[in-house]
mmCIF file of C-alpha atoms in Angstrom:
data_model
loop_
_atom_site.group_PDB
_atom_site.id
_atom_site.type_symbol
_atom_site.label_atom_id
_atom_site.label_comp_id
_atom_site.label_asym_id
_atom_site.label_seq_id
_atom_site.Cartn_x
_atom_site.Cartn_y
_atom_site.Cartn_z
ATOM 1 C CA MET U 169 176.242 15.958 134.862
ATOM 2 C CA ALA U 170 172.736 14.764 135.704
ATOM 3 C CA THR U 171 170.063 14.759 133.032
ATOM 4 C CA GLN U 172 167.158 17.063 133.800
ATOM 5 C CA VAL U 173 163.817 15.305 133.710
ATOM 6 C CA LYS U 174 161.067 17.444 132.257
ATOM 7 C CA PRO U 175 157.863 17.221 134.300
ATOM 8 C CA LYS U 176 155.033 15.638 132.309
ATOM 9 C CA ASN U 177 152.851 18.696 132.832
ATOM 10 C CA ASN U 178 155.265 21.020 131.023
ATOM 11 C CA VAL U 179 154.887 21.836 127.340
ATOM 12 C CA THR U 180 157.222 23.856 125.157
ATOM 13 C CA ILE U 181 155.665 26.111 122.559
ATOM 14 C CA VAL U 182 158.058 27.053 119.771
ATOM 15 C CA VAL U 183 157.308 30.350 118.050
ATOM 16 C CA GLU U 184 159.696 32.361 115.880
ATOM 17 C CA GLY U 185 162.510 30.083 117.062
ATOM 18 C CA GLU U 186 161.907 30.939 120.727
ATOM 19 C CA LEU U 187 160.826 28.473 123.395
ATOM 20 C CA LEU U 188 157.885 29.348 125.644
ATOM 21 C CA ASN U 189 156.964 27.130 128.574
ATOM 22 C CA ALA U 190 153.363 26.325 129.368
ATOM 23 C CA ASN U 191 151.364 24.027 131.599
ATOM 24 C CA ARG U 192 149.762 21.109 129.746
ATOM 25 C CA SER U 193 146.721 20.922 132.041
ATOM 26 C CA VAL U 194 145.992 24.633 131.777
ATOM 27 C CA LEU U 195 146.280 24.598 127.969
ATOM 28 C CA LYS U 196 144.050 21.539 127.644
ATOM 29 C CA LYS U 197 141.402 23.073 129.882
ATOM 30 C CA ALA U 198 141.516 26.412 128.053
ATOM 31 C CA SER U 199 141.165 25.127 124.515
ATOM 32 C CA SER U 200 139.742 22.119 122.737
ATOM 33 C CA VAL U 201 142.428 22.604 120.078
ATOM 34 C CA PHE U 202 145.228 22.417 122.654
ATOM 35 C CA SER U 203 143.416 19.488 124.230
ATOM 36 C CA LYS U 204 143.531 17.610 120.918
ATOM 37 C CA LEU U 205 147.153 18.583 120.260
ATOM 38 C CA LEU U 206 148.157 17.386 123.725
ATOM 39 C CA LYS U 207 146.007 14.251 123.820
ATOM 40 C CA ASP U 208 149.115 12.095 123.497
ATOM 41 C CA GLU U 209 150.879 12.449 126.835
ATOM 42 C CA GLU U 210 154.209 12.068 125.034
ATOM 43 C CA THR U 211 153.653 15.349 123.175
ATOM 44 C CA SER U 212 155.800 17.949 124.892
ATOM 45 C CA ARG U 213 156.425 20.425 122.069
ATOM 46 C CA ILE U 214 154.051 22.453 119.888
ATOM 47 C CA GLU U 215 155.225 24.549 116.935
ATOM 48 C CA VAL U 216 153.145 27.688 116.343
ATOM 49 C CA ASP U 217 153.313 29.852 113.216
ATOM 50 C CA ASP U 218 152.259 33.176 114.695
ATOM 51 C CA VAL U 219 153.826 36.362 116.060
ATOM 52 C CA LYS U 220 155.746 35.647 119.283
ATOM 53 C CA GLU U 221 154.264 38.613 121.146
ATOM 54 C CA VAL U 222 150.745 37.464 120.264
ATOM 55 C CA VAL U 223 151.418 33.918 121.479
ATOM 56 C CA GLU U 224 152.889 35.313 124.706
ATOM 57 C CA GLN U 225 149.749 37.411 125.227
ATOM 58 C CA LEU U 226 147.562 34.399 124.444
ATOM 59 C CA LEU U 227 149.376 32.353 127.100
ATOM 60 C CA GLU U 228 149.072 35.234 129.573
ATOM 61 C CA TYR U 229 145.332 35.397 128.897
ATOM 62 C CA ILE U 230 144.937 31.641 129.306
ATOM 63 C CA ASN U 231 146.821 31.740 132.611
ATOM 64 C CA THR U 232 145.381 34.928 134.120
ATOM 65 C CA GLY U 233 142.201 35.791 132.219
ATOM 66 C CA GLN U 234 143.728 39.200 131.447
ATOM 67 C CA ILE U 235 145.939 40.897 128.933
ATOM 68 C CA THR U 236 147.999 43.499 130.750
ATOM 69 C CA ASP U 237 150.132 44.820 127.896
ATOM 70 C CA SER U 238 148.357 47.958 126.665
ATOM 71 C CA SER U 239 150.344 47.794 123.428
ATOM 72 C CA MET U 240 148.426 44.602 122.683
ATOM 73 C CA GLN U 241 145.898 46.781 120.893
ATOM 74 C CA LEU U 242 148.485 46.864 118.102
ATOM 75 C CA TYR U 243 148.075 43.093 117.808
ATOM 76 C CA ALA U 244 144.303 42.925 118.232
ATOM 77 C CA THR U 245 143.662 41.397 114.809
ATOM 78 C CA ASP U 246 146.478 38.872 115.258
ATOM 79 C CA LEU U 247 145.159 37.963 118.698
ATOM 80 C CA LEU U 248 141.684 37.363 117.322
ATOM 81 C CA ASP U 249 143.154 35.199 114.552
ATOM 82 C CA ILE U 250 145.049 33.012 117.009
ATOM 83 C CA ALA U 251 142.044 32.985 119.342
ATOM 84 C CA ASN U 252 139.970 31.522 116.566
ATOM 85 C CA LYS U 253 142.665 28.919 115.936
ATOM 86 C CA VAL U 254 142.558 27.715 119.520
ATOM 87 C CA GLY U 255 138.782 27.928 119.588
ATOM 88 C CA HIS U 256 138.290 29.513 122.989
ATOM 89 C CA LEU U 257 139.182 33.157 123.275
ATOM 90 C CA CYS U 258 136.628 34.941 121.136
ATOM 91 C CA SER U 259 135.550 36.886 124.222
ATOM 92 C CA VAL U 260 138.848 38.779 123.873
ATOM 93 C CA VAL U 261 136.967 40.967 121.376
ATOM 94 C CA ASN U 262 135.404 42.665 124.388
ATOM 95 C CA LEU U 263 138.823 43.838 125.596
ATOM 96 C CA PHE U 264 139.318 46.240 122.697
#
């Protein structure tokens, strides 16, 4: 069986034991914190201690500029907390 080669631009974010895939370039452009975490090109995995749904919404916002899940209002405080951690998404406040 052939070994799968992971493209250098892929990053795995581990949250609550689940693996979420993300694009290194997009994360680095979206956040100075991600940029620092991913400075070493060998880094391909980031462990995050937050609620999985909030991290998923954060990644959706980074990729699309929108949060489409209306239930996200339940996680508004958590989203703002993680936004502050990644140092970019404080404008999310305007969504709620």
